[in-house]
Amino acid sequence: MQIKFKSLKLQNFKSHRDLTVNFGEVTKIAGDNAEGKSTIGESISWLLYGIDLLGNKLDPTPVTYEADETLVSLLFNDGQKDVLLSRGLKKGRASYYINEVPSKAGDYNELLDNLFDKDLFLSLFNPNYFFTMKWTDQRAMVLQYVTAPANKEVFAALPKAQGDKLAALVKKHSLSDIDKLHRDKKKKLDKQYIAAQSKTKTLKEQLEEDAPRVPLESLQAEKSIFTKQLNEVQEVINSASSTNNQINTLNGRIKALLDERSRMQEQWKILKAETIEDTCRTCKQPLKGDAVKAAEEDKEHRKANFKTTYDKTVADRKALEAQLAGLTFVDVSEQMAKAQELQQKITPIEAEIRNHKQFEDKEKQMHKAVDAEMETLDSLNESIFIVDAVKAYYAKEAELQAAKVDDLLDNLSIKLFETQKNGEIKTTFEIQMDGKDYRKLSLSESIRAGLELRDVLSEQSDVITPVFLDNSESITRFKEPLGQLIVSRVVAGEELSIKGADE
Ligand SMILES: Nc1ncnc2c1ncn2[C@@H]1O[C@H](COP(=O)(O)OP(=O)(O)OP(=O)(O)O)[C@@H](O)[C@H]1O
Ligand SMILES: [Mg+2]
């Protein structure tokens, strides 16, 4: 898109009561100091945005003469059509005209916004303007027109391991999320790793302390000797105890039968002494002859039954006594002592064997802990690797982007990034010419720097505008800039002269 100025008309704009400029490809303005050269350029930024060439608010109302209204009109071509814009100022009230039609400020500004970005236009029109912006805006403007390197481009420029790792990870997360994720993970894993290390250390120390002194095989051999002996003794004790138990049982049962005999003897006395009453025990009526006899028979019957039971008790006891007589009590106290002695030997051996088993378990635990520690270390290293890879990515991206910008520049160089002490990349913006900071440049050097930069911006943005090169007498040579050139020069003793189209 190319903006071409055709003509400019100033009425009561600062020192200019009435001035018309017809622009050519090059428009030369000359004249002594204070002849109104700068004012011409200024009138254009005022017409468009109500500001001076450096972006400050401007009131162009003449102060040296009486004037009804200030009015600036610019006829230009926007690449397709001619546009005539005018801005007026009368007693502090602004007025706007688009192609001579009075317009609202909003419509006027909208038309301009649709044409070009304000900062871009001012940067292209006045080579000094760019440097008056905040560095962040300067940076944004330069980068706006330089495409950032694509992910793939950066991955390819990184060491292969880093590039491959990030290429795989970005399928799932954004780079900044990957960074956040693994910084957080690293923090946690750092702690986890320290804990894992101390756990294995404790387990190893414990193992050293608890290590069994006698080998398991010796313990088992020793135990089996004592167990065999114990089993033999136990067998004796067991078989003895079966006989002895039998004797005890028999003695118990004989005693019970003896007790039963004594009780029955007492009952016998009572039964024998029982008298036969001749009156009824309940109604007290004298019993008849048969009844008495029946009572006597009943008593005899009961006595006979009793005797049978008594005889059986005695016979049972005698049978048990005969059985008892066939058994001999076996004394196993010696064997019991021996068994106890053997058990006392076996118990500590068993404890030692258990200790072996526990030791094996602890060993397993320790190996598990070592594995866990190694796993944590692997994950930790992975996260460290990824965080470093992201850092390297940003550094490489910055490097590639800076290289792209650098490719556009001849004498200038632009620093877009700065590596901090911790290795992280910080954005910055510094323009240098021939290795010198912009701020250190001489007047002519800074004009040349401005011209080079505005040409780069013009090329990259595809917007070509006229450039107003004020005070050109202070610069002896410069490369012809892109777009129409409006150049002013102080010439001592001369009145204002403007040589533009056809002049
Ligand atoms: N509002 C105003 N009304 C009237 N005159 C003004 C107003 N503002 C500035 N001037 C004067 O207009 C004149 C022209 O100024 P201008 O800056 O355009 O001169 P110049 O040709 O660029 O001079 P130099 O060579 O010193 O840069 C100066 O005398 C200045 O004091
Ligand atoms: Mg001037």
Coordinates of C-alpha atoms and ligand atoms in Angstrom, one line a residue:
M1 CA 0.0 0.0 0.0
Q2 CA 1.5 3.3 -1.0
I3 CA 0.4 6.7 0.3
K4 CA 1.3 9.5 -2.0
F5 CA 0.9 13.2 -1.0
K6 CA -0.3 15.4 -3.8
S7 CA -0.8 18.8 -2.2
L8 CA -1.0 20.5 1.2
K9 CA -2.7 23.8 2.0
L10 CA -2.1 25.6 5.3
Q11 CA -4.3 28.5 6.4
N12 CA -3.4 30.3 9.6
F13 CA -1.4 27.4 10.9
K14 CA 1.2 28.7 13.3
S15 CA 3.4 31.2 11.3
H16 CA 1.9 30.2 8.0
R17 CA -1.0 32.5 7.0
D18 CA -1.5 30.8 3.6
L19 CA 0.7 28.3 2.1
T20 CA 0.3 25.6 -0.6
V21 CA 2.7 22.8 -1.2
N22 CA 2.6 20.6 -4.3
F23 CA 4.5 17.5 -3.6
G24 CA 6.8 15.6 -6.0
E25 CA 8.7 12.4 -5.6
V26 CA 11.2 14.7 -3.8
T27 CA 10.0 17.9 -2.3
K28 CA 12.8 20.3 -1.3
I29 CA 12.0 22.9 1.4
A30 CA 14.7 25.5 2.0
G31 CA 15.0 28.7 4.0
D32 CA 16.7 30.4 6.8
N33 CA 15.9 29.6 10.5
A34 CA 12.4 30.3 11.6
E35 CA 11.1 30.5 8.0
G36 CA 8.5 27.8 8.8
K37 CA 10.1 24.6 7.4
S38 CA 9.4 22.3 10.4
T39 CA 5.9 23.7 10.6
I40 CA 5.1 22.2 7.2
G41 CA 5.9 18.7 8.4
E42 CA 4.1 19.4 11.7
S43 CA 1.0 20.4 9.9
I44 CA 0.6 16.9 8.5
S45 CA 0.8 15.1 11.8
W46 CA -1.6 17.8 13.2
L47 CA -4.0 17.3 10.3
L48 CA -4.1 13.6 10.8
Y49 CA -4.0 13.2 14.5
G50 CA -3.9 16.7 16.1
I51 CA -0.4 16.2 17.3
D52 CA 3.1 17.4 16.5
L53 CA 5.8 15.3 14.8
L54 CA 6.8 13.6 18.0
G55 CA 3.3 12.7 19.1
N56 CA 2.6 15.6 21.6
K57 CA -0.6 17.6 21.6
L58 CA -0.4 20.7 19.5
D59 CA -2.3 23.9 19.3
P60 CA -1.4 25.6 16.0
T61 CA -3.5 28.7 16.6
P62 CA -1.4 31.7 15.4
V63 CA 0.0 33.8 18.2
T64 CA 1.6 36.5 16.1
Y65 CA -1.4 37.6 14.1
E66 CA -5.2 37.6 14.2
A67 CA -6.9 34.8 12.3
D68 CA -10.4 33.6 12.1
E69 CA -9.8 29.8 11.6
T70 CA -6.9 27.5 11.3
L71 CA -7.3 25.0 8.5
V72 CA -5.0 22.3 7.0
S73 CA -6.0 20.3 4.0
L74 CA -4.1 17.4 2.5
L75 CA -4.8 15.8 -0.8
F76 CA -3.3 12.3 -1.1
N77 CA -3.7 9.1 -2.9
D78 CA -4.2 6.0 -0.8
G79 CA -3.0 3.6 -3.6
Q80 CA -6.5 3.4 -5.1
K81 CA -8.1 6.8 -4.9
D82 CA -7.5 10.4 -4.0
V83 CA -8.6 11.5 -0.6
L84 CA -8.9 15.1 0.6
L85 CA -8.8 15.5 4.4
S86 CA -9.1 18.7 6.3
R87 CA -8.9 19.7 9.9
G88 CA -9.9 23.1 11.2
L89 CA -9.7 24.8 14.5
K90 CA -11.8 27.8 15.3
K91 CA -11.8 29.3 18.8
G92 CA -10.7 26.0 20.3
R93 CA -13.3 24.0 18.4
A94 CA -12.1 21.4 15.9
S95 CA -13.8 20.6 12.6
Y96 CA -13.2 17.7 10.2
Y97 CA -13.8 17.3 6.5
I98 CA -13.6 14.2 4.4
N99 CA -13.5 15.1 0.7
E100 CA -14.8 18.5 1.7
V101 CA -17.8 17.0 3.5
P102 CA -18.0 18.1 7.1
S103 CA -17.6 14.9 9.2
K104 CA -17.7 13.8 12.7
A105 CA -14.4 13.2 14.6
G106 CA -15.3 9.5 14.9
D107 CA -15.7 9.0 11.2
Y108 CA -12.6 11.0 10.5
N109 CA -10.5 8.9 12.9
E110 CA -12.0 5.7 11.7
L111 CA -11.1 6.5 8.1
L112 CA -7.5 7.1 9.2
D113 CA -7.4 3.9 11.3
N114 CA -8.5 1.9 8.3
L115 CA -5.8 3.4 6.3
F116 CA -2.8 2.8 8.6
D117 CA -1.7 2.3 12.1
K118 CA -1.0 5.6 13.8
D119 CA 2.4 4.7 15.3
L120 CA 3.4 3.0 12.1
F121 CA 2.5 6.1 10.0
L122 CA 4.3 8.5 12.3
S123 CA 7.3 6.2 12.4
L124 CA 7.5 6.1 8.7
F125 CA 6.8 9.8 8.2
N126 CA 9.2 11.1 10.8
P127 CA 12.4 9.0 11.3
N128 CA 12.7 10.3 14.9
Y129 CA 9.3 9.3 16.0
F130 CA 10.0 5.6 16.5
F131 CA 12.6 6.3 19.2
T132 CA 10.2 8.4 21.2
M133 CA 7.9 5.4 21.9
K134 CA 8.2 3.1 24.9
W135 CA 10.8 0.4 24.3
T136 CA 8.0 -2.3 24.6
D137 CA 6.0 -0.6 21.9
Q138 CA 9.1 -0.2 19.7
R139 CA 9.8 -3.9 20.2
A140 CA 6.3 -4.9 19.5
M141 CA 6.2 -2.8 16.3
V142 CA 9.5 -4.4 15.0
L143 CA 8.3 -7.9 15.8
Q144 CA 4.8 -7.4 14.5
Y145 CA 6.2 -7.5 11.0
V146 CA 8.7 -10.3 11.5
T147 CA 7.1 -13.7 11.7
A148 CA 8.2 -15.6 14.8
P149 CA 9.9 -18.9 13.9
A150 CA 7.6 -21.9 13.9
N151 CA 7.9 -24.5 16.6
K152 CA 9.3 -27.0 14.1
E153 CA 12.0 -24.6 13.0
V154 CA 13.1 -24.1 16.6
F155 CA 13.0 -27.8 17.5
A156 CA 15.2 -28.5 14.5
A157 CA 17.8 -25.9 15.6
L158 CA 18.0 -27.4 19.1
P159 CA 20.2 -30.4 20.1
K160 CA 18.4 -33.5 18.9
A161 CA 17.5 -34.9 22.3
Q162 CA 15.9 -31.6 23.4
G163 CA 14.2 -31.0 20.1
D164 CA 12.7 -34.5 19.9
K165 CA 11.6 -34.4 23.6
L166 CA 9.8 -31.1 23.2
A167 CA 8.3 -32.0 19.8
A168 CA 6.7 -35.0 21.5
L169 CA 5.5 -33.0 24.5
V170 CA 3.9 -30.1 22.6
K171 CA 1.4 -32.6 21.1
K172 CA -0.3 -32.5 24.5
H173 CA 0.6 -29.2 26.1
S174 CA 1.7 -25.7 25.3
L175 CA 5.3 -24.9 25.9
S176 CA 4.6 -22.6 28.8
D177 CA 2.3 -25.3 30.3
I178 CA 5.1 -27.9 29.9
D179 CA 7.4 -25.5 31.6
K180 CA 5.1 -24.9 34.5
L181 CA 4.3 -28.6 34.8
H182 CA 7.9 -29.7 35.0
R183 CA 9.0 -26.9 37.3
D184 CA 6.4 -27.9 39.7
K185 CA 7.2 -31.6 39.2
K186 CA 10.9 -30.9 39.7
K187 CA 10.2 -29.1 43.0
K188 CA 8.2 -32.0 44.3
L189 CA 10.7 -34.6 43.0
D190 CA 13.6 -32.8 44.6
K191 CA 11.9 -33.3 48.0
Q192 CA 10.8 -36.8 47.1
Y193 CA 14.4 -37.7 46.1
I194 CA 15.9 -36.5 49.4
A195 CA 13.3 -38.5 51.3
A196 CA 14.0 -41.6 49.2
Q197 CA 17.7 -41.2 49.8
S198 CA 17.3 -41.0 53.5
K199 CA 15.0 -43.9 53.6
T200 CA 17.4 -46.2 51.8
K201 CA 20.2 -44.9 54.0
T202 CA 18.3 -45.8 57.2
L203 CA 17.3 -49.2 55.8
K204 CA 20.9 -50.0 54.9
E205 CA 22.2 -49.0 58.3
Q206 CA 19.5 -51.2 60.0
L207 CA 20.4 -54.1 57.8
E208 CA 24.1 -53.8 58.8
E209 CA 23.1 -53.8 62.4
D210 CA 20.6 -56.7 62.1
A211 CA 22.8 -58.9 59.9
P212 CA 22.6 -62.5 61.2
R213 CA 25.9 -63.8 62.6
V214 CA 25.4 -67.6 62.1
P215 CA 24.5 -68.9 58.7
L216 CA 21.0 -70.2 58.2
E217 CA 22.2 -73.7 57.2
S218 CA 24.1 -74.2 60.4
L219 CA 21.2 -73.0 62.5
Q220 CA 18.8 -75.4 60.7
A221 CA 21.3 -78.3 61.0
E222 CA 21.6 -77.6 64.8
K223 CA 17.9 -77.2 65.2
S224 CA 17.2 -80.5 63.4
I225 CA 19.6 -82.4 65.8
F226 CA 17.9 -81.0 68.9
T227 CA 14.4 -81.4 67.4
K228 CA 15.1 -85.1 66.6
Q229 CA 16.3 -85.6 70.2
L230 CA 13.2 -83.8 71.5
N231 CA 10.9 -85.9 69.4
E232 CA 12.4 -89.1 70.8
V233 CA 12.0 -87.9 74.4
Q234 CA 8.5 -86.6 73.6
E235 CA 7.5 -90.0 72.2
V236 CA 8.5 -91.6 75.5
I237 CA 6.6 -89.0 77.4
N238 CA 3.6 -89.4 75.2
S239 CA 3.4 -93.1 75.5
A240 CA 3.9 -92.9 79.2
S241 CA 1.3 -90.3 79.6
S242 CA -1.3 -92.5 77.9
T243 CA -0.7 -95.3 80.5
N244 CA -0.5 -92.8 83.3
N245 CA -3.7 -91.1 82.1
Q246 CA -5.4 -94.4 82.1
I247 CA -4.3 -95.1 85.7
N248 CA -5.6 -91.7 86.7
T249 CA -8.9 -92.3 85.1
L250 CA -9.3 -95.7 86.7
N251 CA -8.4 -94.3 90.1
G252 CA -11.0 -91.6 89.6
R253 CA -13.7 -94.0 88.6
I254 CA -12.8 -96.5 91.5
K255 CA -13.0 -93.7 94.0
A256 CA -16.4 -92.7 92.6
L257 CA -17.7 -96.2 93.0
L258 CA -16.3 -96.5 96.5
D259 CA -18.2 -93.3 97.4
E260 CA -21.3 -94.8 95.8
R261 CA -20.9 -97.9 97.9
S262 CA -20.7 -95.9 101.2
R263 CA -23.8 -94.0 100.3
M264 CA -25.8 -97.2 99.4
Q265 CA -24.8 -98.8 102.7
E266 CA -26.4 -95.8 104.5
Q267 CA -29.5 -96.2 102.4
W268 CA -29.6 -99.9 103.1
K269 CA -29.8 -99.3 106.8
I270 CA -32.8 -97.0 106.3
L271 CA -34.6 -99.4 104.0
K272 CA -34.0 -102.3 106.4
A273 CA -35.4 -100.4 109.4
E274 CA -38.5 -99.3 107.5
T275 CA -41.7 -100.5 109.4
I276 CA -44.9 -101.6 107.8
E277 CA -47.8 -99.4 109.1
D278 CA -51.3 -100.9 109.6
T279 CA -53.1 -97.7 108.9
C280 CA -53.1 -95.8 105.6
R281 CA -50.3 -93.2 105.5
T282 CA -52.8 -90.7 104.0
C283 CA -56.3 -91.4 105.3
K284 CA -55.2 -93.0 108.6
Q285 CA -57.9 -95.8 108.1
P286 CA -56.8 -99.2 109.4
L287 CA -55.4 -101.2 106.5
K288 CA -57.2 -104.3 105.5
G289 CA -55.4 -107.8 105.7
D290 CA -54.3 -107.8 102.0
A291 CA -53.1 -104.3 102.0
V292 CA -50.6 -105.0 104.8
K293 CA -49.3 -108.0 103.0
A294 CA -49.0 -106.0 99.8
A295 CA -46.9 -103.4 101.7
E296 CA -44.7 -106.1 103.1
E297 CA -44.2 -107.6 99.6
D298 CA -43.4 -104.2 98.2
K299 CA -40.7 -103.6 100.8
E300 CA -39.2 -107.0 100.0
H301 CA -39.3 -106.3 96.3
R302 CA -37.5 -102.9 96.8
K303 CA -34.9 -104.6 99.1
A304 CA -34.2 -107.2 96.3
N305 CA -33.8 -104.4 93.7
F306 CA -31.5 -102.5 95.9
K307 CA -29.3 -105.5 96.5
T308 CA -29.0 -106.1 92.7
T309 CA -27.8 -102.5 92.2
Y310 CA -25.4 -102.7 95.1
D311 CA -23.9 -105.9 93.9
K312 CA -23.4 -104.4 90.4
T313 CA -21.6 -101.4 91.9
V314 CA -19.2 -103.6 93.8
A315 CA -18.7 -105.9 90.8
D316 CA -17.9 -102.9 88.5
R317 CA -15.4 -101.5 91.0
K318 CA -13.7 -104.9 91.4
A319 CA -13.4 -105.1 87.6
L320 CA -11.8 -101.7 87.5
E321 CA -9.4 -102.6 90.3
A322 CA -8.4 -105.7 88.4
Q323 CA -7.7 -103.6 85.3
L324 CA -5.7 -101.1 87.4
A325 CA -3.7 -104.0 88.9
G326 CA -2.5 -104.8 85.3
L327 CA -1.1 -101.2 84.7
T328 CA 2.2 -99.8 86.0
F329 CA 2.8 -96.0 86.5
V330 CA 5.7 -94.8 84.3
D331 CA 7.9 -92.0 85.8
V332 CA 8.8 -89.6 83.0
S333 CA 10.1 -86.7 85.1
E334 CA 13.6 -87.3 83.8
Q335 CA 12.4 -87.1 80.2
M336 CA 10.4 -84.0 81.0
A337 CA 13.5 -82.3 82.3
K338 CA 15.4 -83.4 79.2
A339 CA 12.6 -82.1 77.0
Q340 CA 12.6 -78.8 78.7
E341 CA 16.4 -78.6 78.4
L342 CA 16.2 -79.4 74.7
Q343 CA 13.4 -76.9 74.2
Q344 CA 15.5 -74.2 75.8
K345 CA 18.2 -75.0 73.3
I346 CA 15.8 -74.9 70.3
T347 CA 14.0 -71.7 71.2
P348 CA 17.0 -69.3 70.7
I349 CA 17.9 -71.2 67.5
E350 CA 14.4 -70.6 66.2
A351 CA 14.6 -67.0 67.1
E352 CA 17.8 -66.7 65.1
I353 CA 16.1 -68.5 62.1
R354 CA 13.2 -66.0 62.4
N355 CA 15.8 -63.2 62.4
H356 CA 17.1 -64.6 59.1
K357 CA 13.6 -64.4 57.6
Q358 CA 13.1 -60.9 58.9
F359 CA 16.5 -59.9 57.5
E360 CA 15.5 -61.3 54.1
D361 CA 12.3 -59.2 54.2
K362 CA 14.2 -56.1 55.2
E363 CA 16.7 -56.8 52.4
K364 CA 13.7 -56.9 50.0
Q365 CA 12.4 -53.7 51.4
M366 CA 15.8 -52.1 51.0
H367 CA 16.1 -53.2 47.4
K368 CA 12.6 -51.8 46.8
A369 CA 13.6 -48.5 48.4
V370 CA 16.8 -48.4 46.2
D371 CA 14.6 -49.0 43.1
A372 CA 12.2 -46.3 44.2
E373 CA 15.1 -43.9 44.8
M374 CA 16.5 -44.6 41.3
E375 CA 13.0 -44.2 39.8
T376 CA 12.6 -40.8 41.5
L377 CA 16.0 -39.8 40.3
D378 CA 15.1 -40.7 36.8
S379 CA 11.9 -38.7 36.9
L380 CA 13.7 -35.8 38.5
N381 CA 16.4 -35.8 35.8
E382 CA 13.7 -36.0 33.2
S383 CA 11.9 -32.9 34.6
I384 CA 15.2 -31.1 34.8
F385 CA 16.0 -32.0 31.3
I386 CA 12.6 -30.8 30.1
V387 CA 12.8 -27.5 32.0
D388 CA 16.3 -27.0 30.5
A389 CA 15.0 -27.9 27.1
V390 CA 12.2 -25.3 27.4
K391 CA 14.8 -22.7 28.4
A392 CA 17.0 -23.7 25.5
Y393 CA 13.9 -23.5 23.3
Y394 CA 13.2 -19.9 24.3
A395 CA 16.8 -19.0 23.9
K396 CA 16.9 -20.6 20.4
E397 CA 13.6 -19.0 19.4
A398 CA 15.0 -15.6 20.5
E399 CA 18.2 -16.3 18.6
L400 CA 16.3 -17.2 15.4
Q401 CA 13.9 -14.3 15.7
A402 CA 16.8 -11.9 16.3
A403 CA 18.6 -13.4 13.3
K404 CA 15.5 -12.8 11.2
V405 CA 15.4 -9.2 12.3
D406 CA 19.1 -8.9 11.8
D407 CA 18.8 -10.1 8.3
L408 CA 16.7 -7.1 7.5
L409 CA 19.2 -4.6 8.9
D410 CA 22.3 -3.2 7.3
N411 CA 24.1 -0.9 9.7
L412 CA 21.7 -1.3 12.5
S413 CA 21.4 -4.2 15.0
I414 CA 18.6 -4.8 17.3
K415 CA 18.9 -6.6 20.6
L416 CA 15.5 -8.3 21.3
F417 CA 16.5 -10.6 24.2
E418 CA 18.9 -10.7 27.1
T419 CA 20.1 -13.7 28.9
Q420 CA 19.9 -13.3 32.6
K421 CA 22.3 -14.8 35.1
N422 CA 20.0 -17.7 35.8
G423 CA 20.0 -18.5 32.0
E424 CA 16.5 -17.3 31.5
I425 CA 15.7 -15.2 28.5
K426 CA 14.3 -11.7 29.2
T427 CA 12.9 -9.4 26.5
T428 CA 14.6 -6.2 25.9
F429 CA 15.0 -3.7 23.1
E430 CA 18.1 -1.9 22.2
I431 CA 19.0 -0.5 18.8
Q432 CA 22.6 0.0 17.9
M433 CA 24.3 1.4 14.9
D434 CA 27.8 0.2 14.2
G435 CA 28.0 -1.2 17.7
K436 CA 26.9 2.1 19.4
D437 CA 23.6 2.5 21.4
Y438 CA 21.1 4.7 19.7
R439 CA 21.3 7.2 22.5
K440 CA 25.0 7.6 22.0
L441 CA 24.7 8.5 18.3
S442 CA 25.4 11.9 16.9
L443 CA 22.6 13.9 15.3
S444 CA 23.4 12.8 11.7
E445 CA 24.0 9.2 12.9
S446 CA 20.6 9.1 14.6
I447 CA 18.9 10.5 11.5
R448 CA 20.6 7.8 9.4
A449 CA 19.6 5.1 12.0
G450 CA 16.0 6.4 11.9
L451 CA 16.0 6.3 8.1
E452 CA 17.2 2.8 7.9
L453 CA 14.7 1.6 10.5
R454 CA 11.7 3.3 8.9
D455 CA 12.6 1.7 5.6
V456 CA 12.7 -1.7 7.3
L457 CA 9.3 -1.1 8.9
S458 CA 8.0 0.1 5.5
E459 CA 9.3 -3.0 3.7
Q460 CA 8.0 -5.4 6.3
S461 CA 4.6 -3.7 6.8
D462 CA 4.1 -3.2 3.1
V463 CA 3.1 0.4 3.8
I464 CA 4.9 3.1 1.9
T465 CA 4.4 6.7 3.0
P466 CA 6.3 9.9 2.4
V467 CA 9.1 10.7 4.8
F468 CA 9.7 14.2 6.2
L469 CA 13.5 14.7 6.6
D470 CA 13.9 17.8 8.6
N471 CA 17.2 19.7 9.1
S472 CA 18.8 17.7 6.3
E473 CA 21.7 20.2 6.3
S474 CA 23.1 18.3 9.3
I475 CA 23.6 15.2 7.3
T476 CA 25.9 15.0 4.4
R477 CA 24.8 11.8 2.8
F478 CA 22.0 9.4 3.2
K479 CA 20.4 6.5 1.3
E480 CA 17.3 7.6 -0.6
P481 CA 14.4 6.3 1.5
L482 CA 11.4 4.4 0.4
G483 CA 8.4 6.6 -0.6
Q484 CA 8.3 10.3 -1.4
L485 CA 10.9 12.4 0.2
I486 CA 10.2 15.8 1.8
V487 CA 13.4 17.3 2.8
S488 CA 14.1 20.6 4.6
R489 CA 17.4 22.4 4.7
V490 CA 18.5 25.6 6.4
V491 CA 19.9 28.1 3.9
A492 CA 21.2 31.2 5.5
G493 CA 19.6 34.4 4.3
E494 CA 17.0 32.8 2.2
E495 CA 13.3 33.1 2.3
L496 CA 11.2 29.9 2.5
S497 CA 11.2 28.1 -0.9
I498 CA 9.5 24.8 -1.7
K499 CA 10.4 22.8 -4.8
G500 CA 8.1 20.0 -5.4
A501 CA 6.2 18.7 -8.4
D502 CA 7.1 20.4 -11.7
E503 CA 9.4 22.9 -10.1
Ligands
LIG1 N1 1.5 29.4 17.2 C1 2.4 30.2 16.5 N2 2.0 31.3 15.9 C2 2.8 32.0 15.2 N3 4.1 31.7 15.0 C3 4.6 30.6 15.6 C4 3.7 29.8 16.4 N4 4.5 28.7 16.8 C5 5.7 28.9 16.4 N5 5.8 30.0 15.6 C6 7.0 30.5 14.9 O1 7.0 30.0 13.6 C7 8.3 30.2 13.1 C8 8.6 29.0 12.2 O2 8.9 28.0 13.0 P1 9.6 26.6 12.4 O3 9.9 25.8 13.6 O4 8.7 26.1 11.4 O5 10.9 27.2 11.7 P2 12.0 26.5 11.0 O6 12.1 27.0 9.6 O7 11.8 25.0 11.1 O8 13.3 27.0 11.8 P3 14.7 26.2 12.1 O9 15.6 26.4 10.9 O10 15.2 27.0 13.3 O11 14.3 24.8 12.4 C9 9.2 30.4 14.2 O12 9.6 31.8 14.3 C10 8.3 30.1 15.4 O13 8.7 30.9 16.6
MG2 MG 13.0 23.6 12.0

